[in-house]
Short mmCIF file of C-alpha atoms in Angstrom, two decimals:
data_model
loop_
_atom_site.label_atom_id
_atom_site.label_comp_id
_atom_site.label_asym_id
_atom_site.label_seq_id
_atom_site.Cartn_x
_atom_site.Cartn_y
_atom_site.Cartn_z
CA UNK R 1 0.00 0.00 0.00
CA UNK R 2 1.15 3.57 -0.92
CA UNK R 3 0.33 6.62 1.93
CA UNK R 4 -1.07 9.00 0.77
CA UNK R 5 -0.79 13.13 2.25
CA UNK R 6 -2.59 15.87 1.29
CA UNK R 7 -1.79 19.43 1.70
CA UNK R 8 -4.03 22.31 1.47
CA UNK R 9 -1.45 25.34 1.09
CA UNK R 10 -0.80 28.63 -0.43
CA UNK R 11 2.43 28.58 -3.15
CA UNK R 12 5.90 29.58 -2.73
CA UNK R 13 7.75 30.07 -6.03
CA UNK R 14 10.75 30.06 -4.29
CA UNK R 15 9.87 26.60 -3.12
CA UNK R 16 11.13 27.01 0.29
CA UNK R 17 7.82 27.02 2.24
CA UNK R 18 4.03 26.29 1.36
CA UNK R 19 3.12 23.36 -1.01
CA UNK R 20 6.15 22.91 -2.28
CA UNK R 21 7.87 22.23 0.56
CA UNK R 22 5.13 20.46 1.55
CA UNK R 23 5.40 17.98 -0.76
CA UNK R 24 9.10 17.71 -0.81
CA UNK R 25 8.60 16.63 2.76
CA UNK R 26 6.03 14.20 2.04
CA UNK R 27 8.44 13.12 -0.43
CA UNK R 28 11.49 12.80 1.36
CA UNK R 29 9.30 11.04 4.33
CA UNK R 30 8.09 8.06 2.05
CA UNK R 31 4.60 8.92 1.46
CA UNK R 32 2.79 9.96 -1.74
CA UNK R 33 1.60 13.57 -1.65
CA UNK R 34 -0.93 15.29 -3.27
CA UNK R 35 -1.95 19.20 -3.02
CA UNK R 36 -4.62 21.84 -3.37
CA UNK R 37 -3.73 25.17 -4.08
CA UNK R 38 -5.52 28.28 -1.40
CA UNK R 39 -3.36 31.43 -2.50
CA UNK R 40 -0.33 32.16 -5.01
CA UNK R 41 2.17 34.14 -3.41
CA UNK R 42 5.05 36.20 -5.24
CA UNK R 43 7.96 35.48 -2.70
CA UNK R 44 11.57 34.38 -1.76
CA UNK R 45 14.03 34.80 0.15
CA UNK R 46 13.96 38.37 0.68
CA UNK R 47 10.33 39.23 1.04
CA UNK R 48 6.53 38.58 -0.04
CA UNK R 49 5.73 40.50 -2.76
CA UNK R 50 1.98 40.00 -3.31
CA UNK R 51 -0.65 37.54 -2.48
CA UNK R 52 -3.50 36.36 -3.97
CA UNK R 53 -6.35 33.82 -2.63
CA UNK R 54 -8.00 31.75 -5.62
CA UNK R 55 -11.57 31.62 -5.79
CA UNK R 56 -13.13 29.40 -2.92
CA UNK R 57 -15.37 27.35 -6.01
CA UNK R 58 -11.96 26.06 -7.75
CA UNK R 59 -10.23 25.47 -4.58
CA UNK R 60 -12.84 23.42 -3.79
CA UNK R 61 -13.12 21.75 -7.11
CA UNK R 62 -8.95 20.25 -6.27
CA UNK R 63 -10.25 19.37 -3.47
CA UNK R 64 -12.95 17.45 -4.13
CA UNK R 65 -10.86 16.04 -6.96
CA UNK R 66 -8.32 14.65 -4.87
CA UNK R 67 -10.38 13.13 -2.78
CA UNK R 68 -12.87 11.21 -5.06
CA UNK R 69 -9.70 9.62 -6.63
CA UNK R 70 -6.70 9.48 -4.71
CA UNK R 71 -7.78 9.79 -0.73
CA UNK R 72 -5.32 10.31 2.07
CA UNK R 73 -4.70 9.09 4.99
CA UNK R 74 -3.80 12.14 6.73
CA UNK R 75 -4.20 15.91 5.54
CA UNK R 76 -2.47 19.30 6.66
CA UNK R 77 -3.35 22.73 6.01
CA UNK R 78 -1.55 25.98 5.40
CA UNK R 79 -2.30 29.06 4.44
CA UNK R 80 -6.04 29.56 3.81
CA UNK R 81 -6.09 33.04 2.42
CA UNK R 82 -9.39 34.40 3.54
CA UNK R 83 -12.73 33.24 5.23
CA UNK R 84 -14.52 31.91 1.84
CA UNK R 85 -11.67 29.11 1.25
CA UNK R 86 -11.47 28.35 5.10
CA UNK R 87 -15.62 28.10 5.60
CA UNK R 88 -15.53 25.91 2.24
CA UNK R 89 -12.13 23.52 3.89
CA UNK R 90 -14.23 23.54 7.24
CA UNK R 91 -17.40 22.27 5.55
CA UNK R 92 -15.26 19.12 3.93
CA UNK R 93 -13.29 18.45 6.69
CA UNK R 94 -16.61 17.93 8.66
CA UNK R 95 -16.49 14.49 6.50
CA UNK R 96 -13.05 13.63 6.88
CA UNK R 97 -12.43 10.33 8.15
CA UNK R 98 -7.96 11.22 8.66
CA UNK R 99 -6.66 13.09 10.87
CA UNK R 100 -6.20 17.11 9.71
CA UNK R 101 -3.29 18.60 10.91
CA UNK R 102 -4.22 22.63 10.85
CA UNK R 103 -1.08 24.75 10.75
CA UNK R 104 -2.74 28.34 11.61
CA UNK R 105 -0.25 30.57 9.62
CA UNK R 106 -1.02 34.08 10.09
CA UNK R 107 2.09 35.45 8.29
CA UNK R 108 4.68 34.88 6.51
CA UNK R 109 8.35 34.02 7.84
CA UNK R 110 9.19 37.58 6.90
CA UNK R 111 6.10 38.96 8.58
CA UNK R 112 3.97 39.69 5.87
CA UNK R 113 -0.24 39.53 6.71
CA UNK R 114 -1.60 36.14 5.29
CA UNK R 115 -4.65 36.02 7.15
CA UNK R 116 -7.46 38.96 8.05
CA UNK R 117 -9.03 39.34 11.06
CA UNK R 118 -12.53 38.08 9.54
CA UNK R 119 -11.04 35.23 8.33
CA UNK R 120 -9.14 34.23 11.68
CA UNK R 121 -12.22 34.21 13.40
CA UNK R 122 -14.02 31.83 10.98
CA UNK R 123 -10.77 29.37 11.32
CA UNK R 124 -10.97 29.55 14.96
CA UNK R 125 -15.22 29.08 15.00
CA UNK R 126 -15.06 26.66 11.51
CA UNK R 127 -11.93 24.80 10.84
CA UNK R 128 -10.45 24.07 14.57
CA UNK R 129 -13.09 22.24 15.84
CA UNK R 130 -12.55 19.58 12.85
CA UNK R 131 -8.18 19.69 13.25
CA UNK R 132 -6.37 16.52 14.79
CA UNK R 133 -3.71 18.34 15.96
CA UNK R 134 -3.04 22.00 15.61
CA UNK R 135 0.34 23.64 15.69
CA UNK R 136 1.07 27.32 16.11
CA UNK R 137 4.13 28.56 16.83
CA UNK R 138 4.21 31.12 19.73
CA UNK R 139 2.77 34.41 17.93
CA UNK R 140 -0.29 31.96 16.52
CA UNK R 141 -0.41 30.52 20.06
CA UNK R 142 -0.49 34.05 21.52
CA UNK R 143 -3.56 35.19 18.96
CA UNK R 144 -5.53 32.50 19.76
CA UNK R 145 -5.09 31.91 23.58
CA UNK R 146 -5.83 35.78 24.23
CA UNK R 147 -1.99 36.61 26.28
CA UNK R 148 1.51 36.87 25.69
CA UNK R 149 3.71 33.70 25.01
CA UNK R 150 7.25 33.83 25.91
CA UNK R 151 8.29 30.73 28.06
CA UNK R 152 7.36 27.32 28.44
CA UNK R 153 4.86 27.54 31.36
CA UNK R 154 3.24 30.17 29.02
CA UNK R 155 3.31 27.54 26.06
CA UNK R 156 1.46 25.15 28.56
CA UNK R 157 -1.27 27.19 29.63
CA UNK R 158 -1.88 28.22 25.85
CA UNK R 159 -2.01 24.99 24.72
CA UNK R 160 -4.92 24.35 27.20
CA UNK R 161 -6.43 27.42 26.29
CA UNK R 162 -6.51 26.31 22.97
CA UNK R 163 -7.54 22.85 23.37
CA UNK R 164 -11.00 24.25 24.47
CA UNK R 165 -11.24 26.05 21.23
CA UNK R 166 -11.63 22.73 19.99
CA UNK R 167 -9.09 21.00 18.44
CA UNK R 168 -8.48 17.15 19.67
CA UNK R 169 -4.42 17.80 20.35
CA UNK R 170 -2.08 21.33 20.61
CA UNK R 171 1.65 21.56 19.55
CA UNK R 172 2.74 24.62 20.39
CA UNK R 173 5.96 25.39 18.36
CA UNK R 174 8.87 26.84 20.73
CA UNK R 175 11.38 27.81 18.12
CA UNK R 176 10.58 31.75 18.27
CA UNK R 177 11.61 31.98 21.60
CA UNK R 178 15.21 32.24 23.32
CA UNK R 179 17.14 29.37 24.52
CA UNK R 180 16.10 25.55 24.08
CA UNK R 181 13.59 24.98 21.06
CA UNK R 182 11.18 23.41 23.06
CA UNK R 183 7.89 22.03 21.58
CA UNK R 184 4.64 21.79 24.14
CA UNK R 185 2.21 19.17 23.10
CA UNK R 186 -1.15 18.92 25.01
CA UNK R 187 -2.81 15.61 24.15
CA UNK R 188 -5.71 13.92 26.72
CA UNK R 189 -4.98 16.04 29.76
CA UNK R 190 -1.31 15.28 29.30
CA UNK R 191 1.23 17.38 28.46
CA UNK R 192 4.52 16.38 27.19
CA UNK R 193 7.51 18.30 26.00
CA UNK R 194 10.23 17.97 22.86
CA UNK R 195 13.42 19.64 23.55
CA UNK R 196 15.72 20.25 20.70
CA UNK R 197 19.16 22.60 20.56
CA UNK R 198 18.51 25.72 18.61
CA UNK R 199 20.73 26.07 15.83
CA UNK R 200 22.17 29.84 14.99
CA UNK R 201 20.85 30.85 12.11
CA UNK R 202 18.42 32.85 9.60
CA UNK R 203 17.65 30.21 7.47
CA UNK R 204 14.51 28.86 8.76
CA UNK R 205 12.38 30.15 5.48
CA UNK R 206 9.15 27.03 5.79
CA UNK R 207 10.69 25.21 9.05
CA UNK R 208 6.96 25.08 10.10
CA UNK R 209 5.45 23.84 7.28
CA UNK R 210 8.01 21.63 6.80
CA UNK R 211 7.67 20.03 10.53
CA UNK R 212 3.96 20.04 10.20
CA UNK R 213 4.45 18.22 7.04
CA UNK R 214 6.65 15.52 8.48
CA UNK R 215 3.81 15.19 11.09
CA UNK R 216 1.07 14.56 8.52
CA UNK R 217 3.42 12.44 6.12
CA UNK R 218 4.20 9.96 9.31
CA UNK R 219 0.16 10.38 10.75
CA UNK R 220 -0.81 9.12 6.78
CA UNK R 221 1.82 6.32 7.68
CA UNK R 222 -0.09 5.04 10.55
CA UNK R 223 2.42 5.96 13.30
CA UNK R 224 0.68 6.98 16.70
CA UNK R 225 0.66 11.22 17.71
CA UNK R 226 3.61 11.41 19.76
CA UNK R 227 6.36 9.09 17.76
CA UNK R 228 5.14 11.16 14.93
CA UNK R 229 5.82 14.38 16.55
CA UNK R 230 9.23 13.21 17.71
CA UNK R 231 10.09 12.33 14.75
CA UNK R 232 9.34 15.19 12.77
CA UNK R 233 10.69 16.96 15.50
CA UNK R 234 14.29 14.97 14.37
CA UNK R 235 13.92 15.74 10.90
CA UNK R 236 13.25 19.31 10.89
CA UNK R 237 16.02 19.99 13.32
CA UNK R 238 18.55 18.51 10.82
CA UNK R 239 16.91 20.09 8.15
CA UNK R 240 18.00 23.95 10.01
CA UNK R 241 21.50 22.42 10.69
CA UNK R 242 22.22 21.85 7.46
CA UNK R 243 20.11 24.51 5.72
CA UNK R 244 22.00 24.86 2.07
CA UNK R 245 22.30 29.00 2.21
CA UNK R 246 20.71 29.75 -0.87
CA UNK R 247 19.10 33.54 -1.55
CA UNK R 248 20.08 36.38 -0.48
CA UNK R 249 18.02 36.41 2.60
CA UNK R 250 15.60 34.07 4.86
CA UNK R 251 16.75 30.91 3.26
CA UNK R 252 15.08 27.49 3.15
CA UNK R 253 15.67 24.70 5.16
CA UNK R 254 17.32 21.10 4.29
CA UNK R 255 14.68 19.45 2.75
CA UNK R 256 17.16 16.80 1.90
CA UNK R 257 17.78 15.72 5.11
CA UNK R 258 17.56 12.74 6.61
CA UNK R 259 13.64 11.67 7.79
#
């Protein structure tokens, strides 16, 4: 049997981040990926240039495409765009019998706006109740949890603020603080930590799309929450260690790396 992962992601031409790395991941972590396009970008290393959300009917035509043929047995999402394409992924993910791993981006690695304030409120009220796991890093954390997120005790109580939004497990991402990159998972009651050394340097252009890609690829493989996190968690840290240098500023990560 071939897995199968599906992302649901805006573009980056510069193929460091988004869909493209997205599926590079799936790649590189043995699973077959397939992809529906939310928003085209004009981006790279140095900045975002423009963005553009396609119309919520032909997303939804890919997606409905991909499913009726080749299913998957996991999903992740990325950026939505606006709160037509996120009501019309909520509505289908209602159905979904795989886990949905919902990576909230609200910007872009360089800080550009990706998601409005009307549409934020329609992911939290629409899409979270129907996500698996959810993973923001600490600024996501800190919009939806309602207060500041700097440490790890901070991390913990987000993630249970969170959790009663309504997604089934939190991963809140630790790498945009100081000191150890520590990741917080909350999952039934419990929570549980993965430490990792952080690694000096600027190019981290997609590192969460690429971890929450390695999650999804190894959920669509069958392996239980936490190995999956742990592992991804591996792969993404050796992905910034050896992170190839290329552009002239935010560059992409390793997506050669071992998985």
């Amino acid at each position: 049997m071939t897995n199968v992962a599906m992302t649901i992601a805006g573009s980056d031409p510069s193929g460091g981040a988004g869909l493209q790395a997205d599926l590079k991941t799936f790649h590189q972590c043995g699973v077959f990926g397939t992809s529906v396009v939310t928003v085209l970008t004009v981006q790279n290393t140095v900045g975002v240039a423009a963005v553009e959300s396609l119309d919520p009917t032909l997303v939804v035509a890919q997606l409905e495409a991909v499913l009726a043929d080749i299913p998957p047995q996991a999903a992740k999402t990325g950026a939505l765009g606006n709160e037509n394409i996120i009501r019309a992924v909520a509505r289908h993910a209602a159905d979904f019998r795989f886990p949905l791993v919902v990576d909230p981006v609200l910007r872009s690695k360089h800080g550009a706006p990706l998601l409005g304030d009307d549409a934020f409120r329609v992911l939290v009220d629409e899409l979270l109740p129907h996500a698996f796991l959810l993973t923001p890093n600490v600024h996501e954390a800190a919009a939806l949890a309602g207060f500041a997120v700097d440490d790890v005790p901070s991390m913990e109580r987000a993630a249970a603020a969170i959790a009663a939004l309504g997604p089934k497990h939190v991963l809140v991402k630790g790498g945009g603080l100081s000191g150890e990159a520590t990741d917080v998972l909350l999952s039934a009651g419990q929570i549980r930590h993965f430490p990792a050394k952080r690694v000096d340097t600027q190019h981290t252009h997609g590192s969460g799309c690429v971890f929450s890609a390695a999650i999804t690829a190894r959920l669509a493989r069958g392996e239980p929450l936490h190995e999956a996190i742990a592992a991804a968690k591996g792969f993404i840290h050796r992905a910034i260690q050896t992170a190839p240098g290329l552009g002239h500023g935010l560059g992409p990560v390793n997506l050669h790396a071992q998985a």
